[in-house]
Amino acid sequence: MKYYYTKILTVSAVILSILLIVLGIILGQFFHLFGKNVDATIQQTYWVYLLFTLVLVFVVMMFVMTKILQQYVQPFDHFTGVVHQLARGNYLVRAHNEDSKINHQLTNSINQVAQKLQGNSALRAMEQERLNTLVSSIGSSLLMFGRQGAVNLVNRVFEETFQRNGEELMGKTFKDIGLPSDIEKEIETIFLTEEVRTFQSQVVLTEGVCHLDVYGAPVIGENGNWLGIVIIMHDITELVHLEQIRKDFVANVSHELKTPVTSIKGFSEMLLDGAVEDPVIRRDFLEIMYKESNRLQLLIEDLLRLSSMERGSFEITRKPVDVMEVVEQSIKIVQKKVQEKEMRIDLHMPEQLIILADHDRLVQVMVNLLNNAIAYSQEKTIVTVSVEEIDEYVEISVRDQGIGIMPSELPRLFERFYRVDRARSRESGGTGLGLAIVKHIAEAHHGTVTVDSEVGVGTVFRIQLPTHEQL
Ligand SMILES: Nc1ncnc2c1ncn2[C@@H]1O[C@H](COP(=O)(O)OP(=O)(O)OP(=O)(O)O)[C@@H](O)[C@H]1O
Ligand SMILES: [Mg+2]
């Protein structure tokens, strides 16, 4: 940059020219004093000498001027250029002029400022990047509003949850970005009261209702000045769902426990009130009480079994097990019920099939499935048990010709206490935990359980267990 240097040089040249021209004119006035009859050629020679002298003075003066300007003004042009660059944000620029002591000091000072600015700017960029990473990787939706209520920060989770483009929301007020009305109201309250607020809200999205735990707080700057507010929304849909399951479970357990207890209490009261005197009634009532207490015991055992499975303390001991032996033992256990209903169990299986599994748990699975097949079928029907090896799995299926299950009921069938026909299941003495236990045991063996059914035709449950499971 040669800003001052060129300017001063041009101005000096102009001033010097004017001065020399004036000097020339003044000196020219003295020529006639040398005598009237001075030869014109001599006068001409004087003029030539005068002009030559003036031009020479001009050239010498300009040369000296250039040297002086180069020494004192040019460095300032360089420093000005460097400072201009720094002001524009180019912190990499440096001064290089160390001709004199003053220049040396100035160069050092400017370079130190530039270095500091460069360091600060790198630090700011790093902090900005950290903040951006933090804001975008935070697991909750985050929104920040400035003092006027306009959006000035939106993170990725918010964009994904609300399916909105953050860029488009920038600068819009909290009332124009389509937040649920209760959240808008709470934001307004935070703006008015400048106090922290936490509340729960719901948003209807394309994939369903999303439950949110919202935290809103004013943002206070370092000097205590108010910068706006921040809103953090945490998705608690899963938690709300689990809480609902827990509530349902408690309600179901209470109900299931209450029924037999009420019955036992009622009949024992009647016995105490005098029914005990009649031997026939006494026997009837005691039989009912015995049946109900059995049901209660069964329910408590099932509940304990299920809770130990869900707590993770449930361990299966895998040993080589012959699937045929498991099936045969299970059939023996349910044989009495089969005979009572004059039913028949058909078997289709290879001679021997060894897998690594927990023998007793497998028997439990088979007994549960066979009991269901018997309980939910008419008399004189056939239950078919088949075992076959498919790829790396052994598939055990239990097919009945019973009442069947409606397709809409199938997805909830393996839930605890879920029963298609409550009255009928209770009549058959069931607790509604059988299939939940089956599923847990199958999964503990890294296997699966599936069901196919047609109302009025029958149902088939299939258990698939891996054959090459390691010990
Ligand atoms: N083979 C089947 N045919 C028709 N419905 C069935 C069959 N197996 C199960 N179900 C339905 O699924 C429900 C849940 O079965 P699950 O075995 O879990 O409970 P349960 O039989 O009622 O009681 P338990 O816990 O004593 O077995 C049953 O109540 C019944 O409505
Ligand atoms: Mg059952």
Short mmCIF file of C-alpha atoms and ligand atoms in Angstrom, two decimals:
data_model
loop_
_atom_site.label_atom_id
_atom_site.label_comp_id
_atom_site.label_asym_id
_atom_site.label_seq_id
_atom_site.Cartn_x
_atom_site.Cartn_y
_atom_site.Cartn_z
CA MET A 1 0.00 0.00 0.00
CA LYS A 2 1.45 3.37 -1.02
CA TYR A 3 -1.38 5.60 0.07
CA TYR A 4 0.34 8.41 2.04
CA TYR A 5 3.63 8.02 0.22
CA THR A 6 2.19 8.74 -3.28
CA LYS A 7 -0.11 11.42 -1.97
CA ILE A 8 2.62 13.40 -0.17
CA LEU A 9 5.04 12.92 -3.06
CA THR A 10 2.50 14.30 -5.57
CA VAL A 11 1.57 17.24 -3.34
CA SER A 12 5.27 18.04 -2.74
CA ALA A 13 5.99 17.92 -6.48
CA VAL A 14 3.11 20.31 -7.19
CA ILE A 15 4.13 22.77 -4.41
CA LEU A 16 7.80 22.65 -5.46
CA SER A 17 6.88 23.26 -9.11
CA ILE A 18 4.73 26.27 -8.14
CA LEU A 19 7.52 27.69 -5.95
CA LEU A 20 10.14 27.23 -8.66
CA ILE A 21 7.89 28.78 -11.33
CA VAL A 22 7.29 31.79 -9.07
CA LEU A 23 11.06 32.01 -8.40
CA GLY A 24 11.71 31.80 -12.15
CA ILE A 25 9.26 34.61 -12.86
CA ILE A 26 10.78 36.83 -10.13
CA LEU A 27 14.34 36.19 -11.33
CA GLY A 28 13.21 36.86 -14.94
CA GLN A 29 12.22 40.41 -13.86
CA PHE A 30 15.88 41.25 -13.17
CA PHE A 31 17.08 40.62 -16.73
CA HIS A 32 16.37 44.18 -18.04
CA LEU A 33 18.54 45.70 -15.28
CA PHE A 34 21.64 44.36 -17.03
CA GLY A 35 21.41 47.25 -19.61
CA LYS A 36 19.04 48.18 -22.37
CA ASN A 37 21.28 47.24 -25.16
CA VAL A 38 22.03 43.74 -23.93
CA ASP A 39 22.08 41.37 -26.72
CA ALA A 40 18.92 39.29 -27.14
CA THR A 41 21.01 36.15 -27.54
CA ILE A 42 22.70 36.79 -24.19
CA GLN A 43 19.29 37.29 -22.59
CA GLN A 44 18.22 34.02 -24.15
CA THR A 45 21.28 32.30 -22.68
CA TYR A 46 20.37 33.69 -19.21
CA TRP A 47 16.87 32.27 -19.59
CA VAL A 48 18.25 28.91 -20.56
CA TYR A 49 20.59 28.89 -17.54
CA LEU A 50 17.75 29.95 -15.26
CA LEU A 51 15.45 27.24 -16.57
CA PHE A 52 18.17 24.63 -16.35
CA THR A 53 18.96 25.64 -12.73
CA LEU A 54 15.28 25.54 -11.75
CA VAL A 55 14.76 22.10 -13.31
CA LEU A 56 17.93 20.84 -11.63
CA VAL A 57 16.74 22.17 -8.26
CA PHE A 58 13.37 20.48 -8.89
CA VAL A 59 14.97 17.13 -9.67
CA VAL A 60 17.37 17.28 -6.71
CA MET A 61 14.62 18.35 -4.32
CA MET A 62 12.31 15.58 -5.58
CA PHE A 63 15.09 13.02 -5.16
CA VAL A 64 15.74 14.13 -1.58
CA MET A 65 11.98 14.23 -0.88
CA THR A 66 11.51 10.71 -2.23
CA LYS A 67 14.28 9.42 0.01
CA ILE A 68 12.82 11.14 3.11
CA LEU A 69 9.29 9.87 2.35
CA GLN A 70 10.57 6.39 1.72
CA GLN A 71 12.23 6.41 5.10
CA TYR A 72 9.44 7.91 7.18
CA VAL A 73 6.11 7.63 5.37
CA GLN A 74 6.30 4.34 3.52
CA PRO A 75 6.43 2.27 6.80
CA PHE A 76 3.23 3.94 7.97
CA ASP A 77 1.56 2.95 4.72
CA HIS A 78 2.64 -0.63 5.40
CA PHE A 79 1.40 -0.49 9.02
CA THR A 80 -1.90 1.06 7.96
CA GLY A 81 -2.37 -1.75 5.44
CA VAL A 82 -1.67 -4.39 8.10
CA VAL A 83 -4.10 -2.77 10.57
CA HIS A 84 -6.77 -2.57 7.85
CA GLN A 85 -6.37 -6.29 7.16
CA LEU A 86 -6.62 -7.07 10.89
CA ALA A 87 -9.77 -4.98 11.11
CA ARG A 88 -11.24 -7.05 8.27
CA GLY A 89 -10.61 -10.24 10.27
CA ASN A 90 -7.45 -11.49 8.55
CA TYR A 91 -5.49 -12.34 11.70
CA LEU A 92 -2.76 -14.14 9.77
CA VAL A 93 -1.27 -10.91 8.38
CA ARG A 94 2.01 -9.64 9.94
CA ALA A 95 4.05 -6.39 9.77
CA HIS A 96 7.58 -6.58 8.27
CA ASN A 97 9.38 -3.28 8.74
CA GLU A 98 12.21 -3.03 11.12
CA ASP A 99 14.39 -0.33 9.50
CA SER A 100 14.45 2.04 12.46
CA LYS A 101 13.98 1.65 16.19
CA ILE A 102 10.50 3.18 16.07
CA ASN A 103 9.50 0.93 13.19
CA HIS A 104 10.90 -2.05 14.99
CA GLN A 105 8.81 -1.32 18.10
CA LEU A 106 5.69 -0.64 16.07
CA THR A 107 6.20 -3.82 14.04
CA ASN A 108 6.55 -5.83 17.23
CA SER A 109 3.46 -4.30 18.82
CA ILE A 110 1.29 -4.78 15.73
CA ASN A 111 2.47 -8.39 15.38
CA GLN A 112 1.75 -9.09 19.03
CA VAL A 113 -1.78 -7.72 18.64
CA ALA A 114 -2.23 -9.81 15.49
CA GLN A 115 -0.98 -12.92 17.29
CA LYS A 116 -3.37 -12.34 20.20
CA LEU A 117 -6.27 -11.76 17.84
CA GLN A 118 -5.37 -14.92 15.93
CA GLY A 119 -5.21 -16.94 19.17
CA ASN A 120 -8.52 -15.53 20.43
CA SER A 121 -10.22 -16.16 17.14
CA ALA A 122 -8.97 -19.79 17.08
CA LEU A 123 -10.18 -20.23 20.67
CA ARG A 124 -13.58 -18.77 19.79
CA ALA A 125 -13.89 -21.01 16.75
CA MET A 126 -13.01 -24.03 18.89
CA GLU A 127 -15.50 -23.07 21.60
CA GLN A 128 -18.18 -22.42 18.99
CA GLU A 129 -17.51 -25.83 17.48
CA ARG A 130 -17.69 -27.47 20.91
CA LEU A 131 -20.95 -25.72 21.67
CA ASN A 132 -22.39 -26.72 18.30
CA THR A 133 -21.38 -30.35 18.86
CA LEU A 134 -22.83 -30.30 22.36
CA VAL A 135 -26.09 -28.71 21.24
CA SER A 136 -26.53 -31.05 18.31
CA SER A 137 -25.52 -34.22 20.16
CA ILE A 138 -27.69 -33.53 23.19
CA GLY A 139 -30.40 -36.22 23.35
CA SER A 140 -33.22 -33.71 23.80
CA SER A 141 -34.81 -31.05 21.62
CA LEU A 142 -33.30 -27.64 22.29
CA LEU A 143 -34.62 -24.20 21.36
CA MET A 144 -33.27 -20.77 22.28
CA PHE A 145 -35.16 -17.50 21.97
CA GLY A 146 -33.63 -14.02 22.06
CA ARG A 147 -34.94 -11.14 24.16
CA GLN A 148 -37.59 -10.32 21.58
CA GLY A 149 -38.85 -13.92 21.56
CA ALA A 150 -37.26 -14.79 18.20
CA VAL A 151 -35.62 -18.19 17.64
CA ASN A 152 -31.82 -17.97 17.57
CA LEU A 153 -30.82 -21.59 18.14
CA VAL A 154 -32.40 -24.92 17.15
CA ASN A 155 -30.75 -28.31 17.49
CA ARG A 156 -30.93 -31.42 15.33
CA VAL A 157 -33.16 -33.41 17.72
CA PHE A 158 -35.79 -30.64 17.60
CA GLU A 159 -35.66 -30.65 13.80
CA GLU A 160 -36.08 -34.45 13.72
CA THR A 161 -38.81 -34.63 16.38
CA PHE A 162 -40.92 -31.79 15.02
CA GLN A 163 -39.91 -32.43 11.40
CA ARG A 164 -38.97 -28.78 10.88
CA ASN A 165 -36.05 -27.10 9.17
CA GLY A 166 -34.01 -25.12 11.71
CA GLU A 167 -32.83 -22.55 9.15
CA GLU A 168 -36.42 -21.64 8.33
CA LEU A 169 -37.29 -21.13 11.99
CA MET A 170 -34.46 -18.66 12.67
CA GLY A 171 -35.76 -15.22 13.50
CA LYS A 172 -39.39 -16.33 13.84
CA THR A 173 -41.11 -15.77 17.17
CA PHE A 174 -42.13 -18.67 19.42
CA LYS A 175 -45.76 -18.16 18.39
CA ASP A 176 -45.03 -18.69 14.70
CA ILE A 177 -43.18 -21.99 14.75
CA GLY A 178 -46.07 -24.36 15.38
CA LEU A 179 -45.38 -25.40 18.98
CA PRO A 180 -48.29 -26.91 20.95
CA SER A 181 -50.36 -24.16 22.57
CA ASP A 182 -49.51 -25.22 26.16
CA ILE A 183 -45.79 -24.95 25.41
CA GLU A 184 -46.36 -21.49 23.86
CA LYS A 185 -48.19 -20.41 27.01
CA GLU A 186 -45.41 -21.65 29.27
CA ILE A 187 -42.79 -19.84 27.16
CA GLU A 188 -44.82 -16.66 27.51
CA THR A 189 -44.90 -17.14 31.29
CA ILE A 190 -41.13 -17.62 31.40
CA PHE A 191 -40.70 -14.39 29.42
CA LEU A 192 -42.96 -12.56 31.88
CA THR A 193 -41.72 -14.04 35.16
CA GLU A 194 -38.11 -14.80 34.18
CA GLU A 195 -38.38 -17.97 36.27
CA VAL A 196 -37.46 -21.61 35.58
CA ARG A 197 -40.43 -23.84 34.72
CA THR A 198 -40.77 -27.60 34.18
CA PHE A 199 -43.89 -29.22 32.80
CA GLN A 200 -45.08 -32.12 30.64
CA SER A 201 -46.69 -31.79 27.25
CA GLN A 202 -47.87 -33.89 24.32
CA VAL A 203 -47.34 -33.39 20.61
CA VAL A 204 -49.27 -35.22 17.94
CA LEU A 205 -46.81 -36.32 15.27
CA THR A 206 -47.26 -38.46 12.18
CA GLU A 207 -46.00 -41.56 14.00
CA GLY A 208 -48.21 -41.00 17.05
CA VAL A 209 -48.40 -39.00 20.25
CA CYS A 210 -45.04 -37.93 21.66
CA HIS A 211 -44.87 -37.19 25.40
CA LEU A 212 -42.41 -34.48 26.34
CA ASP A 213 -40.85 -33.41 29.61
CA VAL A 214 -40.16 -29.70 29.07
CA TYR A 215 -37.66 -27.53 30.95
CA GLY A 216 -37.65 -23.79 30.31
CA ALA A 217 -35.29 -21.25 31.86
CA PRO A 218 -34.19 -17.66 31.33
CA VAL A 219 -30.64 -17.24 29.94
CA ILE A 220 -28.62 -14.79 31.99
CA GLY A 221 -25.38 -13.37 30.57
CA GLU A 222 -22.07 -12.94 32.46
CA ASN A 223 -22.92 -9.39 33.49
CA GLY A 224 -26.29 -10.43 34.80
CA ASN A 225 -28.14 -9.12 31.77
CA TRP A 226 -31.04 -11.08 30.38
CA LEU A 227 -30.35 -12.70 26.99
CA GLY A 228 -33.53 -14.69 26.32
CA ILE A 229 -34.79 -18.13 27.26
CA VAL A 230 -33.83 -21.72 26.58
CA ILE A 231 -36.29 -24.61 26.18
CA ILE A 232 -35.21 -28.26 26.49
CA MET A 233 -37.74 -30.96 25.60
CA HIS A 234 -37.02 -34.54 26.58
CA ASP A 235 -38.94 -37.35 24.88
CA ILE A 236 -40.52 -39.49 27.63
CA THR A 237 -42.95 -41.46 25.43
CA GLU A 238 -41.28 -44.77 26.26
CA LEU A 239 -41.33 -43.94 29.97
CA VAL A 240 -45.02 -43.01 29.88
CA HIS A 241 -45.73 -46.26 28.04
CA LEU A 242 -43.81 -48.29 30.64
CA GLU A 243 -45.59 -46.46 33.43
CA GLN A 244 -48.92 -47.40 31.84
CA ILE A 245 -47.85 -51.06 31.61
CA ARG A 246 -46.82 -50.94 35.27
CA LYS A 247 -50.17 -49.44 36.30
CA ASP A 248 -52.05 -52.05 34.23
CA PHE A 249 -49.95 -54.78 35.79
CA VAL A 250 -50.62 -53.64 39.35
CA ALA A 251 -54.35 -53.32 38.57
CA ASN A 252 -54.38 -56.81 37.00
CA VAL A 253 -52.43 -58.44 39.82
CA SER A 254 -54.70 -56.85 42.42
CA HIS A 255 -57.75 -58.02 40.55
CA GLU A 256 -56.45 -61.53 40.05
CA LEU A 257 -55.51 -61.84 43.72
CA LYS A 258 -58.76 -60.33 44.94
CA THR A 259 -61.03 -62.80 43.13
CA PRO A 260 -59.89 -66.04 44.87
CA VAL A 261 -59.37 -64.27 48.22
CA THR A 262 -62.93 -62.85 48.13
CA SER A 263 -64.26 -66.28 47.27
CA ILE A 264 -62.32 -68.03 50.08
CA LYS A 265 -63.37 -65.35 52.57
CA GLY A 266 -67.05 -65.54 51.50
CA PHE A 267 -67.28 -69.29 51.77
CA SER A 268 -65.40 -69.43 55.07
CA GLU A 269 -67.77 -66.80 56.47
CA MET A 270 -70.77 -68.85 55.37
CA LEU A 271 -69.24 -71.93 57.02
CA LEU A 272 -68.71 -70.01 60.26
CA ASP A 273 -72.28 -68.69 60.06
CA GLY A 274 -73.65 -72.21 60.30
CA ALA A 275 -73.16 -73.89 56.93
CA VAL A 276 -70.54 -76.05 58.63
CA GLU A 277 -73.33 -78.06 60.24
CA ASP A 278 -74.53 -79.45 56.90
CA PRO A 279 -72.01 -82.09 55.81
CA VAL A 280 -72.91 -81.82 52.08
CA ILE A 281 -72.68 -78.01 51.92
CA ARG A 282 -69.56 -78.13 54.08
CA ARG A 283 -67.82 -80.46 51.62
CA ASP A 284 -68.93 -78.36 48.63
CA PHE A 285 -67.70 -75.12 50.20
CA LEU A 286 -64.42 -76.65 51.32
CA GLU A 287 -63.85 -78.00 47.81
CA ILE A 288 -64.44 -74.54 46.35
CA MET A 289 -62.11 -73.01 48.92
CA TYR A 290 -59.49 -75.63 48.14
CA LYS A 291 -59.79 -74.96 44.41
CA GLU A 292 -59.56 -71.21 44.91
CA SER A 293 -56.54 -71.48 47.22
CA ASN A 294 -54.88 -73.66 44.59
CA ARG A 295 -55.52 -70.94 42.03
CA LEU A 296 -54.05 -68.39 44.38
CA GLN A 297 -50.98 -70.52 44.91
CA LEU A 298 -50.57 -71.03 41.16
CA LEU A 299 -50.90 -67.32 40.52
CA ILE A 300 -48.31 -66.43 43.16
CA GLU A 301 -45.91 -69.08 41.83
CA ASP A 302 -46.31 -67.80 38.27
CA LEU A 303 -45.82 -64.22 39.39
CA LEU A 304 -42.66 -65.10 41.29
CA ARG A 305 -41.33 -67.07 38.32
CA LEU A 306 -42.05 -64.22 35.92
CA SER A 307 -40.56 -61.58 38.18
CA SER A 308 -37.39 -63.61 38.65
CA MET A 309 -37.15 -63.92 34.84
CA GLU A 310 -37.63 -60.19 34.36
CA ARG A 311 -35.18 -59.22 37.09
CA GLY A 312 -32.50 -61.07 35.19
CA SER A 313 -31.78 -63.41 38.09
CA PHE A 314 -33.35 -66.13 35.99
CA GLU A 315 -30.70 -68.43 34.67
CA ILE A 316 -31.09 -71.35 32.38
CA THR A 317 -28.73 -74.28 32.70
CA ARG A 318 -28.01 -75.58 29.26
CA LYS A 319 -27.24 -79.23 28.88
CA PRO A 320 -27.67 -81.62 25.96
CA VAL A 321 -31.38 -82.34 25.89
CA ASP A 322 -33.29 -84.81 23.74
CA VAL A 323 -36.26 -82.83 22.36
CA MET A 324 -38.26 -86.07 21.94
CA GLU A 325 -37.87 -86.90 25.61
CA VAL A 326 -39.05 -83.37 26.56
CA VAL A 327 -42.13 -83.67 24.36
CA GLU A 328 -43.00 -87.14 25.66
CA GLN A 329 -42.63 -86.07 29.30
CA SER A 330 -44.84 -83.00 28.70
CA ILE A 331 -47.53 -85.12 27.07
CA LYS A 332 -47.50 -87.44 30.08
CA ILE A 333 -48.11 -84.45 32.39
CA VAL A 334 -51.20 -83.33 30.46
CA GLN A 335 -52.42 -86.87 29.73
CA LYS A 336 -55.16 -86.73 32.37
CA LYS A 337 -56.73 -83.61 30.82
CA VAL A 338 -56.50 -85.14 27.36
CA GLN A 339 -58.41 -88.20 28.54
CA GLU A 340 -61.00 -86.09 30.36
CA LYS A 341 -61.83 -84.29 27.12
CA GLU A 342 -61.48 -87.47 25.08
CA MET A 343 -58.89 -85.74 22.93
CA ARG A 344 -55.86 -87.19 21.14
CA ILE A 345 -52.30 -85.98 20.73
CA ASP A 346 -50.56 -86.85 17.45
CA LEU A 347 -46.79 -86.77 17.29
CA HIS A 348 -44.58 -86.06 14.27
CA MET A 349 -40.92 -86.09 15.11
CA PRO A 350 -37.57 -87.65 14.26
CA GLU A 351 -36.12 -90.44 16.41
CA GLN A 352 -33.71 -88.29 18.29
CA LEU A 353 -32.74 -84.60 18.28
CA ILE A 354 -30.26 -83.24 20.81
CA ILE A 355 -29.99 -79.53 21.54
CA LEU A 356 -28.36 -77.51 24.28
CA ALA A 357 -31.19 -76.32 26.47
CA ASP A 358 -32.66 -76.22 29.96
CA HIS A 359 -34.65 -79.45 30.23
CA ASP A 360 -37.12 -78.42 32.93
CA ARG A 361 -37.86 -75.03 31.34
CA LEU A 362 -38.54 -76.67 28.01
CA VAL A 363 -40.98 -79.04 29.70
CA GLN A 364 -42.65 -75.98 31.25
CA VAL A 365 -43.00 -74.37 27.79
CA MET A 366 -44.48 -77.52 26.28
CA VAL A 367 -46.89 -78.08 29.19
CA ASN A 368 -48.12 -74.47 28.93
CA LEU A 369 -48.72 -74.78 25.18
CA LEU A 370 -50.36 -78.22 25.50
CA ASN A 371 -52.58 -77.01 28.36
CA ASN A 372 -53.74 -74.10 26.20
CA ALA A 373 -54.37 -76.36 23.22
CA ILE A 374 -56.49 -78.62 25.44
CA ALA A 375 -58.24 -75.82 27.36
CA TYR A 376 -59.25 -73.86 24.27
CA SER A 377 -60.45 -76.81 22.15
CA GLN A 378 -63.68 -78.75 22.04
CA GLU A 379 -63.84 -82.34 23.20
CA LYS A 380 -62.73 -85.15 20.90
CA THR A 381 -60.45 -82.93 18.83
CA ILE A 382 -56.83 -83.61 17.94
CA VAL A 383 -53.69 -81.78 19.04
CA THR A 384 -50.66 -82.25 16.79
CA VAL A 385 -47.11 -81.84 18.07
CA SER A 386 -44.40 -81.68 15.39
CA VAL A 387 -40.65 -81.37 15.75
CA GLU A 388 -38.40 -80.63 12.79
CA GLU A 389 -34.97 -79.22 12.13
CA ILE A 390 -34.98 -76.11 9.92
CA ASP A 391 -31.50 -74.76 9.08
CA GLU A 392 -29.87 -73.95 12.42
CA TYR A 393 -33.09 -74.17 14.37
CA VAL A 394 -35.29 -76.83 15.77
CA GLU A 395 -38.96 -75.98 15.47
CA ILE A 396 -41.50 -77.43 17.87
CA SER A 397 -45.10 -76.70 16.93
CA VAL A 398 -48.33 -77.36 18.82
CA ARG A 399 -51.41 -77.28 16.60
CA ASP A 400 -54.97 -77.58 17.84
CA GLN A 401 -58.44 -77.68 16.30
CA GLY A 402 -59.86 -75.33 18.88
CA ILE A 403 -61.73 -72.05 19.08
CA GLY A 404 -58.93 -70.01 17.47
CA ILE A 405 -57.92 -66.41 18.15
CA MET A 406 -59.00 -63.27 16.28
CA PRO A 407 -56.11 -61.62 14.33
CA SER A 408 -56.60 -58.37 16.32
CA GLU A 409 -55.84 -60.22 19.59
CA LEU A 410 -52.62 -61.85 18.37
CA PRO A 411 -50.17 -58.95 18.98
CA ARG A 412 -51.06 -58.73 22.69
CA LEU A 413 -51.26 -62.46 23.35
CA PHE A 414 -47.86 -62.72 25.06
CA GLU A 415 -48.51 -59.85 27.47
CA ARG A 416 -48.90 -60.68 31.14
CA PHE A 417 -52.52 -61.30 32.13
CA TYR A 418 -53.79 -60.84 28.60
CA ARG A 419 -56.71 -63.14 27.93
CA VAL A 420 -58.97 -63.20 24.91
CA ASP A 421 -62.00 -64.35 26.82
CA ARG A 422 -61.50 -63.51 30.50
CA ALA A 423 -64.48 -65.46 31.80
CA ARG A 424 -63.62 -68.60 29.87
CA SER A 425 -59.93 -68.52 30.77
CA ARG A 426 -60.69 -68.01 34.44
CA GLU A 427 -63.17 -70.86 34.33
CA SER A 428 -60.41 -73.08 33.01
CA GLY A 429 -58.29 -72.04 36.01
CA GLY A 430 -55.79 -69.93 34.03
CA THR A 431 -53.85 -66.98 35.40
CA GLY A 432 -53.06 -65.35 32.05
CA LEU A 433 -49.31 -65.66 32.63
CA GLY A 434 -48.67 -68.91 30.71
CA LEU A 435 -47.72 -67.43 27.34
CA ALA A 436 -45.69 -64.61 28.93
CA ILE A 437 -43.60 -67.32 30.65
CA VAL A 438 -43.30 -69.29 27.38
CA LYS A 439 -41.96 -66.20 25.61
CA HIS A 440 -39.43 -65.46 28.34
CA ILE A 441 -38.09 -69.00 28.33
CA ALA A 442 -37.85 -69.10 24.52
CA GLU A 443 -35.98 -65.81 24.47
CA ALA A 444 -33.65 -66.91 27.28
CA HIS A 445 -32.66 -69.76 24.91
CA HIS A 446 -32.12 -67.14 22.14
CA GLY A 447 -35.16 -68.58 20.44
CA THR A 448 -38.53 -67.21 19.37
CA VAL A 449 -42.19 -68.06 19.74
CA THR A 450 -44.79 -67.25 17.09
CA VAL A 451 -48.49 -67.92 16.67
CA ASP A 452 -50.89 -68.44 13.75
CA SER A 453 -54.58 -68.81 14.27
CA GLU A 454 -57.96 -68.86 12.58
CA VAL A 455 -61.17 -68.48 14.52
CA GLY A 456 -63.16 -71.73 14.52
CA VAL A 457 -60.36 -73.66 12.78
CA GLY A 458 -57.52 -73.79 15.27
CA THR A 459 -54.26 -72.34 16.49
CA VAL A 460 -50.61 -73.23 16.04
CA PHE A 461 -47.80 -72.06 18.32
CA ARG A 462 -44.24 -72.48 17.01
CA ILE A 463 -41.13 -72.45 19.17
CA GLN A 464 -37.81 -72.07 17.37
CA LEU A 465 -34.64 -72.85 19.30
CA PRO A 466 -31.08 -72.63 17.96
CA THR A 467 -29.45 -76.06 17.57
CA HIS A 468 -25.81 -74.86 17.62
CA GLU A 469 -25.98 -72.74 20.76
CA GLN A 470 -22.64 -72.72 22.62
CA LEU A 471 -22.40 -73.89 26.21
N1 LIG B 1 -54.44 -72.60 21.80
C1 LIG B 1 -55.20 -71.54 22.04
N2 LIG B 1 -56.39 -71.38 21.41
C2 LIG B 1 -57.15 -70.30 21.66
N3 LIG B 1 -56.83 -69.32 22.49
C3 LIG B 1 -55.68 -69.41 23.15
C4 LIG B 1 -54.79 -70.53 22.96
N4 LIG B 1 -53.71 -70.34 23.74
C5 LIG B 1 -53.90 -69.18 24.40
N5 LIG B 1 -55.06 -68.63 24.05
C6 LIG B 1 -55.60 -67.34 24.53
O1 LIG B 1 -54.51 -66.60 25.04
C7 LIG B 1 -54.75 -66.22 26.39
C8 LIG B 1 -53.44 -66.19 27.14
O2 LIG B 1 -52.94 -67.49 27.32
P1 LIG B 1 -52.08 -67.84 28.58
O3 LIG B 1 -51.61 -69.24 28.46
O4 LIG B 1 -51.04 -66.78 28.70
O5 LIG B 1 -53.08 -67.63 29.79
P2 LIG B 1 -54.21 -68.59 30.33
O6 LIG B 1 -54.23 -69.84 29.55
O7 LIG B 1 -55.45 -67.79 30.39
O8 LIG B 1 -53.70 -68.85 31.80
P3 LIG B 1 -52.39 -69.67 32.26
O9 LIG B 1 -51.48 -68.63 32.75
O10 LIG B 1 -52.85 -70.55 33.38
O11 LIG B 1 -51.89 -70.43 31.11
C9 LIG B 1 -55.72 -67.23 26.90
O12 LIG B 1 -56.49 -66.68 27.93
C10 LIG B 1 -56.57 -67.53 25.69
O13 LIG B 1 -57.60 -66.57 25.57
MG MG B 2 -52.41 -70.99 29.38
#
